[in-house]
Amino acid sequence: MMNIIREDFFHFLWEHLHFSQPALSTTHGRKVEIIHPGYPHTGDGPDYRYAKIRLDGLLFYGDVELHKKSSEWLQHGHHRDSRYEKVILHVVVQDDFHRKNVTASDGTGIPTLELRSALPANLARLWRSFHQPERLPCAGQVSAIPEDYVQSVTTRWDEYYFQYRLNRMLTHYPAHLPLSAGWKRMIRRGIFEGLGYHKNQACMVRLADTLEETNGSIHGKKELQLTVGFLLRKSGLTGHSDAIVTRNEWDFSACRPANQPAARIRQAAEISLLLQKTTPADWLQNPPEKMWKNISTLRETPSPGRQRQLVLLHNVVLPSVYLLGKWTQKQSVCREAEKSWARQHIPLPKKISATLEVTGFPEGDHAFRLATLHHFKYFCKPRRCGECDIMKYLVQA
């Protein structure tokens, strides 16, 4: 066991209580009940703060320190460090102190909990997967999970992601403006952000806000030309002194010509002008997909690709329309936005699709959902497995 588990994975198991809890006891035989494992503490001092542990029926509040072996308490000098005086439980994989308690700097004995016999039986397999960076920790194991359970998990991903997009759009909403003006600015900021991709999103949002400076003063046949010129001048890409972004702030790496900042700025400008010609009433009275198709099919600028149009529809337009329906108490509008969201069918990048296939995910709608892409990017890649129901199932299996 000691050759298998590493401390970071041990933390993952402790944090999410992935071990057998009935009949836990300290090395001195005191009954242990974990009410709350505590909150991770990344600074100097104990690993977990504000834990709630019951020992022989008495409830204790304090810190918890984790080690692979009991002797590491001394090796790390915790017995001389006053920051560890609030530790109420020393949790280890293996007790090599032969049931002798460690002590704090004030001489207080600290009970030790050895978890070796309580850890999952399939720990070796999970550990090996957890530390193979080229593969997901659940690689090759998802196929053993019932398909209806996997489906329920991916459905929750979708629900979570829709709420995530609603919250994201709310960050763009200027509450000080009247509903009509505020809603338009919100969706415009979202579209600019979505056209900026990940690396240029912040710059694009800042540009979107500069359009308020024009205050509707740009009109006529050259409206688009003047708007594009204004945005490019503000972008710092043309060397003008009144730019609000510097050229160095833009990311040009791995950008195809169609994705270059200047091209995206032109698209954002025309979409913004077309959006400005609509009213919230138009969006309340017409299907959002139809409204978006009319706006995203550009007249004077090459339109964003079909995939990007779909991403903007689902990440920006539908959440914005849902919020508009909610604010105006039009439940039918909210339902229409949700139905459009449910029809989502956007192929994932090939690399991610291949990874899911190797992992053992069954075929299904999740392979065409932005929620899956979001989960992969923000949970799978950074190894936030403790927050994933797939890993929880595997640990408990």
C-alpha atoms as a printed R data frame, in Angstrom:
    type eleno elety resid chain resno       x      y       z
1   ATOM     1    CA   MET     A     1   0.000  0.000   0.000
2   ATOM     2    CA   MET     A     2   2.788  2.435   0.901
3   ATOM     3    CA   ASN     A     3   4.355  1.929  -2.526
4   ATOM     4    CA   ILE     A     4   1.043  2.649  -4.231
5   ATOM     5    CA   ILE     A     5  -0.444  5.693  -2.567
6   ATOM     6    CA   ARG     A     6   1.029  9.172  -2.647
7   ATOM     7    CA   GLU     A     7   0.057 11.924  -0.245
8   ATOM     8    CA   ASP     A     8  -1.901 14.031  -2.740
9   ATOM     9    CA   PHE     A     9  -4.094 11.049  -3.624
10  ATOM    10    CA   PHE     A    10  -4.486 10.276   0.065
11  ATOM    11    CA   HIS     A    11  -5.748 13.838   0.523
12  ATOM    12    CA   PHE     A    12  -8.272 13.247  -2.261
13  ATOM    13    CA   LEU     A    13  -9.590 10.151  -0.477
14  ATOM    14    CA   TRP     A    14  -9.768 11.885   2.915
15  ATOM    15    CA   GLU     A    15 -11.349 15.062   1.607
16  ATOM    16    CA   HIS     A    16 -14.198 13.167  -0.001
17  ATOM    17    CA   LEU     A    17 -14.424 10.406   2.629
18  ATOM    18    CA   HIS     A    18 -13.698  7.667   0.098
19  ATOM    19    CA   PHE     A    19 -13.003  4.917   2.611
20  ATOM    20    CA   SER     A    20 -14.939  2.563   4.829
21  ATOM    21    CA   GLN     A    21 -16.183  4.591   7.793
22  ATOM    22    CA   PRO     A    22 -18.023  2.112  10.048
23  ATOM    23    CA   ALA     A    23 -15.953  0.861  12.992
24  ATOM    24    CA   LEU     A    24 -13.154  3.417  12.603
25  ATOM    25    CA   SER     A    25 -10.980  3.746  15.687
26  ATOM    26    CA   THR     A    26  -7.724  5.399  16.719
27  ATOM    27    CA   THR     A    27  -4.580  3.393  17.328
28  ATOM    28    CA   HIS     A    28  -5.553  3.508  21.037
29  ATOM    29    CA   GLY     A    29  -9.019  2.110  20.398
30  ATOM    30    CA   ARG     A    30 -11.085  5.309  20.633
31  ATOM    31    CA   LYS     A    31 -14.132  5.201  18.355
32  ATOM    32    CA   VAL     A    32 -13.919  7.753  15.515
33  ATOM    33    CA   GLU     A    33 -16.817  9.341  13.664
34  ATOM    34    CA   ILE     A    34 -16.018 11.897  10.974
35  ATOM    35    CA   ILE     A    35 -18.703 14.563  10.848
36  ATOM    36    CA   HIS     A    36 -16.723 16.844   8.513
37  ATOM    37    CA   PRO     A    37 -13.154 16.208   7.238
38  ATOM    38    CA   GLY     A    38 -12.278 19.903   7.354
39  ATOM    39    CA   TYR     A    39 -11.424 22.430   4.668
40  ATOM    40    CA   PRO     A    40  -8.150 22.150   2.704
41  ATOM    41    CA   HIS     A    41  -5.467 24.545   3.896
42  ATOM    42    CA   THR     A    42  -2.763 25.215   1.317
43  ATOM    43    CA   GLY     A    43  -0.603 27.522   3.439
44  ATOM    44    CA   ASP     A    44   1.825 26.651   6.214
45  ATOM    45    CA   GLY     A    45   0.313 24.621   9.025
46  ATOM    46    CA   PRO     A    46  -2.126 21.688   9.202
47  ATOM    47    CA   ASP     A    47  -3.576 20.196   6.020
48  ATOM    48    CA   TYR     A    48  -7.235 20.711   7.006
49  ATOM    49    CA   ARG     A    49  -8.941 23.342   9.119
50  ATOM    50    CA   TYR     A    50 -12.263 23.403  10.965
51  ATOM    51    CA   ALA     A    51 -12.842 19.652  10.976
52  ATOM    52    CA   LYS     A    52 -15.589 18.103  13.103
53  ATOM    53    CA   ILE     A    53 -14.596 14.744  14.602
54  ATOM    54    CA   ARG     A    54 -16.380 12.714  17.263
55  ATOM    55    CA   LEU     A    55 -14.078 10.637  19.517
56  ATOM    56    CA   ASP     A    56 -15.792  8.177  21.838
57  ATOM    57    CA   GLY     A    57 -18.959 10.230  21.466
58  ATOM    58    CA   LEU     A    58 -17.360 13.607  22.286
59  ATOM    59    CA   LEU     A    59 -17.424 16.196  19.496
60  ATOM    60    CA   PHE     A    60 -14.151 18.002  18.706
61  ATOM    61    CA   TYR     A    61 -13.580 20.964  16.396
62  ATOM    62    CA   GLY     A    62 -10.099 21.628  15.064
63  ATOM    63    CA   ASP     A    63  -7.412 20.792  12.522
64  ATOM    64    CA   VAL     A    64  -6.412 17.527  10.854
65  ATOM    65    CA   GLU     A    65  -2.957 16.565   9.580
66  ATOM    66    CA   LEU     A    66  -2.388 13.770   7.029
67  ATOM    67    CA   HIS     A    67   0.755 11.684   6.477
68  ATOM    68    CA   LYS     A    68   1.617  8.404   4.840
69  ATOM    69    CA   LYS     A    69   3.383  7.260   8.034
70  ATOM    70    CA   SER     A    70   3.069  8.379  11.655
71  ATOM    71    CA   SER     A    71   6.812  9.039  11.893
72  ATOM    72    CA   GLU     A    72   6.506 11.875   9.370
73  ATOM    73    CA   TRP     A    73   5.017 14.000  12.163
74  ATOM    74    CA   LEU     A    74   8.465 14.090  13.784
75  ATOM    75    CA   GLN     A    75  10.361 14.224  10.499
76  ATOM    76    CA   HIS     A    76   8.474 17.396   9.550
77  ATOM    77    CA   GLY     A    77   9.025 18.974  12.960
78  ATOM    78    CA   HIS     A    78   5.336 19.350  13.818
79  ATOM    79    CA   HIS     A    79   6.056 18.429  17.460
80  ATOM    80    CA   ARG     A    80   8.007 21.697  17.759
81  ATOM    81    CA   ASP     A    81   5.602 23.888  15.765
82  ATOM    82    CA   SER     A    82   2.870 25.782  17.643
83  ATOM    83    CA   ARG     A    83   0.762 25.974  14.484
84  ATOM    84    CA   TYR     A    84  -0.113 22.312  15.009
85  ATOM    85    CA   GLU     A    85  -1.454 22.703  18.556
86  ATOM    86    CA   LYS     A    86  -5.062 22.746  17.294
87  ATOM    87    CA   VAL     A    87  -4.751 19.394  15.526
88  ATOM    88    CA   ILE     A    88  -7.429 17.033  16.864
89  ATOM    89    CA   LEU     A    89  -6.607 14.022  14.679
90  ATOM    90    CA   HIS     A    90  -3.484 12.704  12.948
91  ATOM    91    CA   VAL     A    91  -4.580 10.604   9.953
92  ATOM    92    CA   VAL     A    92  -2.088  8.181   8.382
93  ATOM    93    CA   VAL     A    93  -2.031  5.345   5.889
94  ATOM    94    CA   GLN     A    94   0.230  3.303   8.159
95  ATOM    95    CA   ASP     A    95   1.046  3.697  11.839
96  ATOM    96    CA   ASP     A    96   4.761  2.976  12.273
97  ATOM    97    CA   PHE     A    97   4.789  4.396  15.833
98  ATOM    98    CA   HIS     A    98   3.328  1.176  17.203
99  ATOM    99    CA   ARG     A    99   0.261  2.864  18.730
100 ATOM   100    CA   LYS     A   100   2.240  5.660  20.321
101 ATOM   101    CA   ASN     A   101   0.516  9.039  19.974
102 ATOM   102    CA   VAL     A   102   2.355 11.991  18.463
103 ATOM   103    CA   THR     A   103   2.453 15.192  20.517
104 ATOM   104    CA   ALA     A   104   1.973 18.895  19.856
105 ATOM   105    CA   SER     A   105   4.549 21.519  20.857
106 ATOM   106    CA   ASP     A   106   2.728 22.048  24.176
107 ATOM   107    CA   GLY     A   107   3.036 18.338  25.022
108 ATOM   108    CA   THR     A   108  -0.596 17.438  24.286
109 ATOM   109    CA   GLY     A   109  -1.053 13.961  22.843
110 ATOM   110    CA   ILE     A   110  -2.828 13.804  19.476
111 ATOM   111    CA   PRO     A   111  -4.811 10.664  18.575
112 ATOM   112    CA   THR     A   112  -3.794  8.822  15.414
113 ATOM   113    CA   LEU     A   113  -6.181  7.233  12.927
114 ATOM   114    CA   GLU     A   114  -4.678  4.563  10.663
115 ATOM   115    CA   LEU     A   115  -6.739  4.171   7.478
116 ATOM   116    CA   ARG     A   116  -4.812  1.387   5.773
117 ATOM   117    CA   SER     A   117  -7.481 -1.261   6.291
118 ATOM   118    CA   ALA     A   118 -10.333  1.144   5.488
119 ATOM   119    CA   LEU     A   119  -9.079  2.317   2.081
120 ATOM   120    CA   PRO     A   120 -10.799  1.079  -1.116
121 ATOM   121    CA   ALA     A   121  -9.833 -2.396  -2.283
122 ATOM   122    CA   ASN     A   122  -9.370 -1.131  -5.855
123 ATOM   123    CA   LEU     A   123  -7.012  1.623  -4.716
124 ATOM   124    CA   ALA     A   124  -3.984  0.304  -6.622
125 ATOM   125    CA   ARG     A   125  -5.723  0.511  -9.990
126 ATOM   126    CA   LEU     A   126  -7.167  3.970  -9.300
127 ATOM   127    CA   TRP     A   127  -3.831  5.288  -8.058
128 ATOM   128    CA   ARG     A   128  -1.978  4.166 -11.167
129 ATOM   129    CA   SER     A   129  -4.583  5.862 -13.354
130 ATOM   130    CA   PHE     A   130  -4.572  9.031 -11.252
131 ATOM   131    CA   HIS     A   131  -0.904  9.681 -12.028
132 ATOM   132    CA   GLN     A   132  -0.747  8.943 -15.743
133 ATOM   133    CA   PRO     A   133  -0.994 12.467 -17.215
134 ATOM   134    CA   GLU     A   134  -1.650 11.232 -20.746
135 ATOM   135    CA   ARG     A   135  -4.826  9.437 -19.626
136 ATOM   136    CA   LEU     A   136  -7.851 10.292 -17.539
137 ATOM   137    CA   PRO     A   137  -7.874  8.608 -14.108
138 ATOM   138    CA   CYS     A   138 -11.086  6.795 -15.080
139 ATOM   139    CA   ALA     A   139  -9.607  5.546 -18.384
140 ATOM   140    CA   GLY     A   140 -10.823  2.090 -19.336
141 ATOM   141    CA   GLN     A   141 -13.104  1.856 -16.300
142 ATOM   142    CA   VAL     A   142 -16.224  3.805 -17.255
143 ATOM   143    CA   SER     A   143 -17.485  0.913 -19.381
144 ATOM   144    CA   ALA     A   144 -17.962 -1.049 -16.139
145 ATOM   145    CA   ILE     A   145 -20.405  1.563 -14.813
146 ATOM   146    CA   PRO     A   146 -24.120  1.042 -15.632
147 ATOM   147    CA   GLU     A   147 -25.082  3.135 -18.656
148 ATOM   148    CA   ASP     A   148 -28.130  4.611 -16.933
149 ATOM   149    CA   TYR     A   149 -25.865  5.923 -14.172
150 ATOM   150    CA   VAL     A   150 -23.459  7.475 -16.695
151 ATOM   151    CA   GLN     A   151 -26.456  9.046 -18.440
152 ATOM   152    CA   SER     A   152 -27.685 10.527 -15.165
153 ATOM   153    CA   VAL     A   153 -24.224 11.977 -14.517
154 ATOM   154    CA   THR     A   154 -23.930 13.609 -17.953
155 ATOM   155    CA   THR     A   155 -27.456 15.003 -17.543
156 ATOM   156    CA   ARG     A   156 -26.308 16.665 -14.322
157 ATOM   157    CA   TRP     A   157 -23.293 18.045 -16.185
158 ATOM   158    CA   ASP     A   158 -25.698 19.626 -18.661
159 ATOM   159    CA   GLU     A   159 -27.858 21.130 -15.924
160 ATOM   160    CA   TYR     A   160 -24.775 22.461 -14.157
161 ATOM   161    CA   TYR     A   161 -23.387 23.961 -17.350
162 ATOM   162    CA   PHE     A   162 -26.636 25.734 -18.248
163 ATOM   163    CA   GLN     A   163 -26.656 27.336 -14.801
164 ATOM   164    CA   TYR     A   164 -22.974 28.178 -15.248
165 ATOM   165    CA   ARG     A   165 -23.777 30.004 -18.495
166 ATOM   166    CA   LEU     A   166 -26.667 31.875 -16.855
167 ATOM   167    CA   ASN     A   167 -24.341 33.030 -14.095
168 ATOM   168    CA   ARG     A   168 -21.711 33.991 -16.641
169 ATOM   169    CA   MET     A   169 -24.171 36.185 -18.532
170 ATOM   170    CA   LEU     A   170 -25.275 37.803 -15.287
171 ATOM   171    CA   THR     A   171 -21.702 39.003 -14.760
172 ATOM   172    CA   HIS     A   172 -22.114 40.979 -17.993
173 ATOM   173    CA   TYR     A   173 -25.398 42.595 -16.973
174 ATOM   174    CA   PRO     A   174 -25.205 46.304 -15.974
175 ATOM   175    CA   ALA     A   175 -27.905 46.508 -13.320
176 ATOM   176    CA   HIS     A   176 -27.920 50.325 -13.335
177 ATOM   177    CA   LEU     A   177 -29.376 50.467 -16.858
178 ATOM   178    CA   PRO     A   178 -33.027 50.039 -17.890
179 ATOM   179    CA   LEU     A   179 -33.906 46.448 -18.831
180 ATOM   180    CA   SER     A   180 -33.822 46.963 -22.613
181 ATOM   181    CA   ALA     A   181 -30.435 48.711 -22.680
182 ATOM   182    CA   GLY     A   182 -28.946 46.471 -19.991
183 ATOM   183    CA   TRP     A   183 -30.043 43.252 -21.701
184 ATOM   184    CA   LYS     A   184 -28.586 44.374 -25.042
185 ATOM   185    CA   ARG     A   185 -25.287 45.299 -23.457
186 ATOM   186    CA   MET     A   186 -25.189 41.943 -21.664
187 ATOM   187    CA   ILE     A   187 -25.696 39.885 -24.812
188 ATOM   188    CA   ARG     A   188 -23.282 42.086 -26.781
189 ATOM   189    CA   ARG     A   189 -20.565 41.587 -24.186
190 ATOM   190    CA   GLY     A   190 -21.228 37.843 -24.269
191 ATOM   191    CA   ILE     A   191 -20.917 37.718 -28.055
192 ATOM   192    CA   PHE     A   192 -17.682 39.718 -28.060
193 ATOM   193    CA   GLU     A   193 -16.340 37.397 -25.358
194 ATOM   194    CA   GLY     A   194 -17.390 34.284 -27.290
195 ATOM   195    CA   LEU     A   195 -15.674 35.514 -30.437
196 ATOM   196    CA   GLY     A   196 -12.480 36.096 -28.494
197 ATOM   197    CA   TYR     A   197 -12.055 32.417 -27.631
198 ATOM   198    CA   HIS     A   198 -10.320 31.736 -24.344
199 ATOM   199    CA   LYS     A   199  -7.128 33.757 -24.689
200 ATOM   200    CA   ASN     A   200  -8.598 36.958 -26.142
201 ATOM   201    CA   GLN     A   201 -11.903 37.063 -24.303
202 ATOM   202    CA   ALA     A   202 -10.954 39.792 -21.828
203 ATOM   203    CA   CYS     A   203  -9.681 42.085 -24.598
204 ATOM   204    CA   MET     A   204 -12.856 41.579 -26.616
205 ATOM   205    CA   VAL     A   205 -15.115 42.412 -23.667
206 ATOM   206    CA   ARG     A   206 -13.190 45.632 -23.059
207 ATOM   207    CA   LEU     A   207 -13.708 46.539 -26.706
208 ATOM   208    CA   ALA     A   208 -17.433 45.839 -26.443
209 ATOM   209    CA   ASP     A   209 -17.678 48.396 -23.670
210 ATOM   210    CA   THR     A   210 -16.034 51.102 -25.790
211 ATOM   211    CA   LEU     A   211 -19.055 51.090 -28.098
212 ATOM   212    CA   GLU     A   212 -20.872 53.012 -25.385
213 ATOM   213    CA   GLU     A   213 -18.586 55.938 -26.255
214 ATOM   214    CA   THR     A   214 -20.189 56.232 -29.695
215 ATOM   215    CA   ASN     A   215 -23.573 56.720 -27.994
216 ATOM   216    CA   GLY     A   216 -25.411 55.824 -31.183
217 ATOM   217    CA   SER     A   217 -23.619 58.576 -33.128
218 ATOM   218    CA   ILE     A   218 -22.518 56.280 -35.972
219 ATOM   219    CA   HIS     A   219 -25.218 56.037 -38.657
220 ATOM   220    CA   GLY     A   220 -25.679 55.782 -42.391
221 ATOM   221    CA   LYS     A   221 -24.232 53.674 -45.181
222 ATOM   222    CA   LYS     A   222 -20.759 53.636 -43.640
223 ATOM   223    CA   GLU     A   223 -22.051 52.559 -40.230
224 ATOM   224    CA   LEU     A   224 -20.241 49.209 -40.257
225 ATOM   225    CA   GLN     A   225 -17.045 50.648 -41.735
226 ATOM   226    CA   LEU     A   226 -16.928 53.397 -39.111
227 ATOM   227    CA   THR     A   227 -17.723 50.989 -36.262
228 ATOM   228    CA   VAL     A   228 -14.990 48.558 -37.337
229 ATOM   229    CA   GLY     A   229 -12.536 51.432 -37.671
230 ATOM   230    CA   PHE     A   230 -13.437 52.685 -34.203
231 ATOM   231    CA   LEU     A   231 -12.967 49.239 -32.634
232 ATOM   232    CA   LEU     A   232  -9.676 48.564 -34.422
233 ATOM   233    CA   ARG     A   233  -8.368 51.935 -33.270
234 ATOM   234    CA   LYS     A   234  -9.322 51.104 -29.679
235 ATOM   235    CA   SER     A   235  -7.899 47.573 -29.975
236 ATOM   236    CA   GLY     A   236  -4.263 48.659 -30.186
237 ATOM   237    CA   LEU     A   237  -3.814 46.664 -33.398
238 ATOM   238    CA   THR     A   238  -3.415 49.790 -35.536
239 ATOM   239    CA   GLY     A   239  -1.042 51.769 -33.319
240 ATOM   240    CA   HIS     A   240  -3.426 54.601 -32.413
241 ATOM   241    CA   SER     A   241  -2.721 56.547 -29.227
242 ATOM   242    CA   ASP     A   242  -6.294 56.314 -27.901
243 ATOM   243    CA   ALA     A   243  -6.236 52.495 -27.767
244 ATOM   244    CA   ILE     A   244  -7.559 50.892 -24.580
245 ATOM   245    CA   VAL     A   245  -5.752 47.589 -25.264
246 ATOM   246    CA   THR     A   246  -2.115 47.130 -26.228
247 ATOM   247    CA   ARG     A   247  -1.052 44.872 -29.060
248 ATOM   248    CA   ASN     A   248   0.948 42.760 -26.597
249 ATOM   249    CA   GLU     A   249  -2.245 41.852 -24.729
250 ATOM   250    CA   TRP     A   250  -3.615 39.960 -27.732
251 ATOM   251    CA   ASP     A   251  -2.734 36.330 -28.317
252 ATOM   252    CA   PHE     A   252  -1.932 35.494 -31.941
253 ATOM   253    CA   SER     A   253  -0.522 32.004 -31.316
254 ATOM   254    CA   ALA     A   254  -1.999 29.098 -33.256
255 ATOM   255    CA   CYS     A   255  -4.593 31.439 -34.782
256 ATOM   256    CA   ARG     A   256  -5.888 30.592 -38.234
257 ATOM   257    CA   PRO     A   257  -6.557 33.669 -40.409
258 ATOM   258    CA   ALA     A   258 -10.299 33.459 -39.691
259 ATOM   259    CA   ASN     A   259  -9.599 33.526 -35.952
260 ATOM   260    CA   GLN     A   260  -7.202 36.464 -35.930
261 ATOM   261    CA   PRO     A   261  -8.294 39.272 -33.580
262 ATOM   262    CA   ALA     A   262  -8.930 41.748 -36.414
263 ATOM   263    CA   ALA     A   263 -11.235 39.270 -38.186
264 ATOM   264    CA   ARG     A   264 -13.147 38.558 -34.982
265 ATOM   265    CA   ILE     A   265 -13.481 42.280 -34.255
266 ATOM   266    CA   ARG     A   266 -15.084 42.826 -37.684
267 ATOM   267    CA   GLN     A   267 -17.554 40.000 -37.071
268 ATOM   268    CA   ALA     A   268 -18.365 41.291 -33.593
269 ATOM   269    CA   ALA     A   269 -18.957 44.782 -34.981
270 ATOM   270    CA   GLU     A   270 -21.512 43.653 -37.571
271 ATOM   271    CA   ILE     A   271 -23.286 41.313 -35.162
272 ATOM   272    CA   SER     A   272 -23.453 44.159 -32.641
273 ATOM   273    CA   LEU     A   273 -25.038 46.517 -35.186
274 ATOM   274    CA   LEU     A   274 -27.597 43.908 -36.247
275 ATOM   275    CA   LEU     A   275 -28.363 43.156 -32.609
276 ATOM   276    CA   GLN     A   276 -28.849 46.852 -31.913
277 ATOM   277    CA   LYS     A   277 -31.623 46.971 -34.505
278 ATOM   278    CA   THR     A   278 -33.672 44.409 -32.552
279 ATOM   279    CA   THR     A   279 -35.671 44.968 -29.391
280 ATOM   280    CA   PRO     A   280 -36.258 42.718 -26.378
281 ATOM   281    CA   ALA     A   281 -39.851 42.440 -27.620
282 ATOM   282    CA   ASP     A   282 -38.559 40.858 -30.848
283 ATOM   283    CA   TRP     A   283 -36.732 38.229 -28.813
284 ATOM   284    CA   LEU     A   284 -39.769 37.577 -26.640
285 ATOM   285    CA   GLN     A   285 -42.050 37.075 -29.646
286 ATOM   286    CA   ASN     A   286 -39.838 35.014 -31.969
287 ATOM   287    CA   PRO     A   287 -37.914 31.726 -31.623
288 ATOM   288    CA   PRO     A   288 -34.370 32.515 -30.409
289 ATOM   289    CA   GLU     A   289 -32.780 30.223 -32.997
290 ATOM   290    CA   LYS     A   290 -34.495 32.130 -35.815
291 ATOM   291    CA   MET     A   291 -33.494 35.498 -34.368
292 ATOM   292    CA   TRP     A   292 -29.889 34.377 -33.992
293 ATOM   293    CA   LYS     A   293 -29.709 32.962 -37.512
294 ATOM   294    CA   ASN     A   294 -30.788 36.335 -38.923
295 ATOM   295    CA   ILE     A   295 -28.149 38.143 -36.877
296 ATOM   296    CA   SER     A   296 -25.227 35.726 -37.235
297 ATOM   297    CA   THR     A   297 -25.607 35.419 -41.012
298 ATOM   298    CA   LEU     A   298 -23.567 38.487 -41.840
299 ATOM   299    CA   ARG     A   299 -24.039 40.631 -44.932
300 ATOM   300    CA   GLU     A   300 -20.742 42.472 -45.320
301 ATOM   301    CA   THR     A   301 -18.289 40.404 -43.272
302 ATOM   302    CA   PRO     A   302 -17.466 36.676 -43.524
303 ATOM   303    CA   SER     A   303 -19.743 35.014 -40.971
304 ATOM   304    CA   PRO     A   304 -18.336 32.978 -38.076
305 ATOM   305    CA   GLY     A   305 -18.129 29.282 -38.907
306 ATOM   306    CA   ARG     A   306 -21.156 27.091 -38.300
307 ATOM   307    CA   GLN     A   307 -19.605 25.572 -35.181
308 ATOM   308    CA   ARG     A   308 -18.821 28.980 -33.685
309 ATOM   309    CA   GLN     A   309 -22.355 30.182 -34.434
310 ATOM   310    CA   LEU     A   310 -23.759 27.189 -32.550
311 ATOM   311    CA   VAL     A   311 -21.428 27.762 -29.609
312 ATOM   312    CA   LEU     A   312 -22.514 31.406 -29.392
313 ATOM   313    CA   LEU     A   313 -26.166 30.380 -29.648
314 ATOM   314    CA   HIS     A   314 -25.899 28.000 -26.709
315 ATOM   315    CA   ASN     A   315 -23.354 29.838 -24.573
316 ATOM   316    CA   VAL     A   316 -24.671 33.377 -25.017
317 ATOM   317    CA   VAL     A   317 -27.983 33.757 -26.833
318 ATOM   318    CA   LEU     A   318 -30.119 31.062 -25.206
319 ATOM   319    CA   PRO     A   319 -29.015 31.886 -21.625
320 ATOM   320    CA   SER     A   320 -29.665 35.586 -22.370
321 ATOM   321    CA   VAL     A   321 -33.137 34.871 -23.766
322 ATOM   322    CA   TYR     A   322 -33.908 32.644 -20.782
323 ATOM   323    CA   LEU     A   323 -32.958 35.476 -18.418
324 ATOM   324    CA   LEU     A   324 -35.065 37.938 -20.419
325 ATOM   325    CA   GLY     A   325 -38.062 35.622 -20.122
326 ATOM   326    CA   LYS     A   326 -37.464 35.247 -16.400
327 ATOM   327    CA   TRP     A   327 -37.170 38.996 -15.829
328 ATOM   328    CA   THR     A   328 -40.333 39.720 -17.828
329 ATOM   329    CA   GLN     A   329 -42.205 36.773 -16.275
330 ATOM   330    CA   LYS     A   330 -42.654 35.081 -19.657
331 ATOM   331    CA   GLN     A   331 -42.370 31.410 -18.726
332 ATOM   332    CA   SER     A   332 -43.084 30.338 -22.305
333 ATOM   333    CA   VAL     A   333 -39.916 32.164 -23.390
334 ATOM   334    CA   CYS     A   334 -37.887 30.360 -20.722
335 ATOM   335    CA   ARG     A   335 -39.281 27.014 -21.853
336 ATOM   336    CA   GLU     A   336 -38.485 27.777 -25.499
337 ATOM   337    CA   ALA     A   337 -34.892 28.633 -24.568
338 ATOM   338    CA   GLU     A   338 -34.601 25.381 -22.590
339 ATOM   339    CA   LYS     A   339 -36.009 23.360 -25.500
340 ATOM   340    CA   SER     A   340 -33.514 24.938 -27.865
341 ATOM   341    CA   TRP     A   341 -30.738 24.146 -25.389
342 ATOM   342    CA   ALA     A   342 -31.901 20.512 -25.235
343 ATOM   343    CA   ARG     A   343 -31.611 20.230 -29.039
344 ATOM   344    CA   GLN     A   344 -27.911 21.064 -28.798
345 ATOM   345    CA   HIS     A   345 -25.784 18.955 -31.135
346 ATOM   346    CA   ILE     A   346 -22.227 20.290 -31.385
347 ATOM   347    CA   PRO     A   347 -19.433 17.787 -32.134
348 ATOM   348    CA   LEU     A   348 -16.617 17.873 -29.610
349 ATOM   349    CA   PRO     A   349 -12.995 18.403 -30.707
350 ATOM   350    CA   LYS     A   350 -11.595 15.140 -32.060
351 ATOM   351    CA   LYS     A   351  -8.958 14.886 -29.329
352 ATOM   352    CA   ILE     A   352 -11.590 15.014 -26.593
353 ATOM   353    CA   SER     A   353 -13.903 12.600 -28.410
354 ATOM   354    CA   ALA     A   354 -11.022 10.139 -28.724
355 ATOM   355    CA   THR     A   355 -10.196 10.516 -25.023
356 ATOM   356    CA   LEU     A   356 -13.805  9.785 -24.051
357 ATOM   357    CA   GLU     A   357 -13.818  6.721 -26.288
358 ATOM   358    CA   VAL     A   358 -10.632  5.360 -24.689
359 ATOM   359    CA   THR     A   359 -12.064  6.083 -21.251
360 ATOM   360    CA   GLY     A   360 -15.013  3.833 -22.031
361 ATOM   361    CA   PHE     A   361 -17.875  6.310 -22.219
362 ATOM   362    CA   PRO     A   362 -20.860  4.784 -24.025
363 ATOM   363    CA   GLU     A   363 -22.113  6.478 -27.171
364 ATOM   364    CA   GLY     A   364 -24.691  9.155 -26.486
365 ATOM   365    CA   ASP     A   365 -25.695 12.803 -26.659
366 ATOM   366    CA   HIS     A   366 -22.915 13.789 -24.250
367 ATOM   367    CA   ALA     A   367 -20.485 13.513 -27.174
368 ATOM   368    CA   PHE     A   368 -22.252 16.524 -28.720
369 ATOM   369    CA   ARG     A   369 -22.741 18.702 -25.645
370 ATOM   370    CA   LEU     A   370 -20.785 21.750 -24.558
371 ATOM   371    CA   ALA     A   371 -21.255 20.601 -20.971
372 ATOM   372    CA   THR     A   372 -18.965 17.632 -21.661
373 ATOM   373    CA   LEU     A   373 -16.311 19.944 -23.085
374 ATOM   374    CA   HIS     A   374 -16.614 22.172 -20.017
375 ATOM   375    CA   HIS     A   375 -16.314 19.187 -17.652
376 ATOM   376    CA   PHE     A   376 -13.261 17.883 -19.489
377 ATOM   377    CA   LYS     A   377 -11.552 21.277 -19.441
378 ATOM   378    CA   TYR     A   378 -12.273 22.333 -15.866
379 ATOM   379    CA   PHE     A   379 -12.587 19.017 -14.019
380 ATOM   380    CA   CYS     A   380 -10.823 16.208 -15.927
381 ATOM   381    CA   LYS     A   381  -7.658 18.017 -17.053
382 ATOM   382    CA   PRO     A   382  -6.883 19.621 -13.658
383 ATOM   383    CA   ARG     A   383  -7.668 16.275 -11.954
384 ATOM   384    CA   ARG     A   384 -10.623 17.573  -9.921
385 ATOM   385    CA   CYS     A   385 -11.765 13.959  -9.686
386 ATOM   386    CA   GLY     A   386 -13.117 14.351  -6.172
387 ATOM   387    CA   GLU     A   387 -15.884 16.546  -7.580
388 ATOM   388    CA   CYS     A   388 -16.865 14.056 -10.296
389 ATOM   389    CA   ASP     A   389 -19.600 11.476  -9.750
390 ATOM   390    CA   ILE     A   390 -17.856  9.082 -12.143
391 ATOM   391    CA   MET     A   391 -14.766  8.865  -9.913
392 ATOM   392    CA   LYS     A   392 -16.916  8.703  -6.782
393 ATOM   393    CA   TYR     A   393 -18.659  5.650  -8.222
394 ATOM   394    CA   LEU     A   394 -15.353  3.973  -9.096
395 ATOM   395    CA   VAL     A   395 -13.847  4.624  -5.663
396 ATOM   396    CA   GLN     A   396 -16.888  3.220  -3.917
397 ATOM   397    CA   ALA     A   397 -17.299  0.240  -6.277
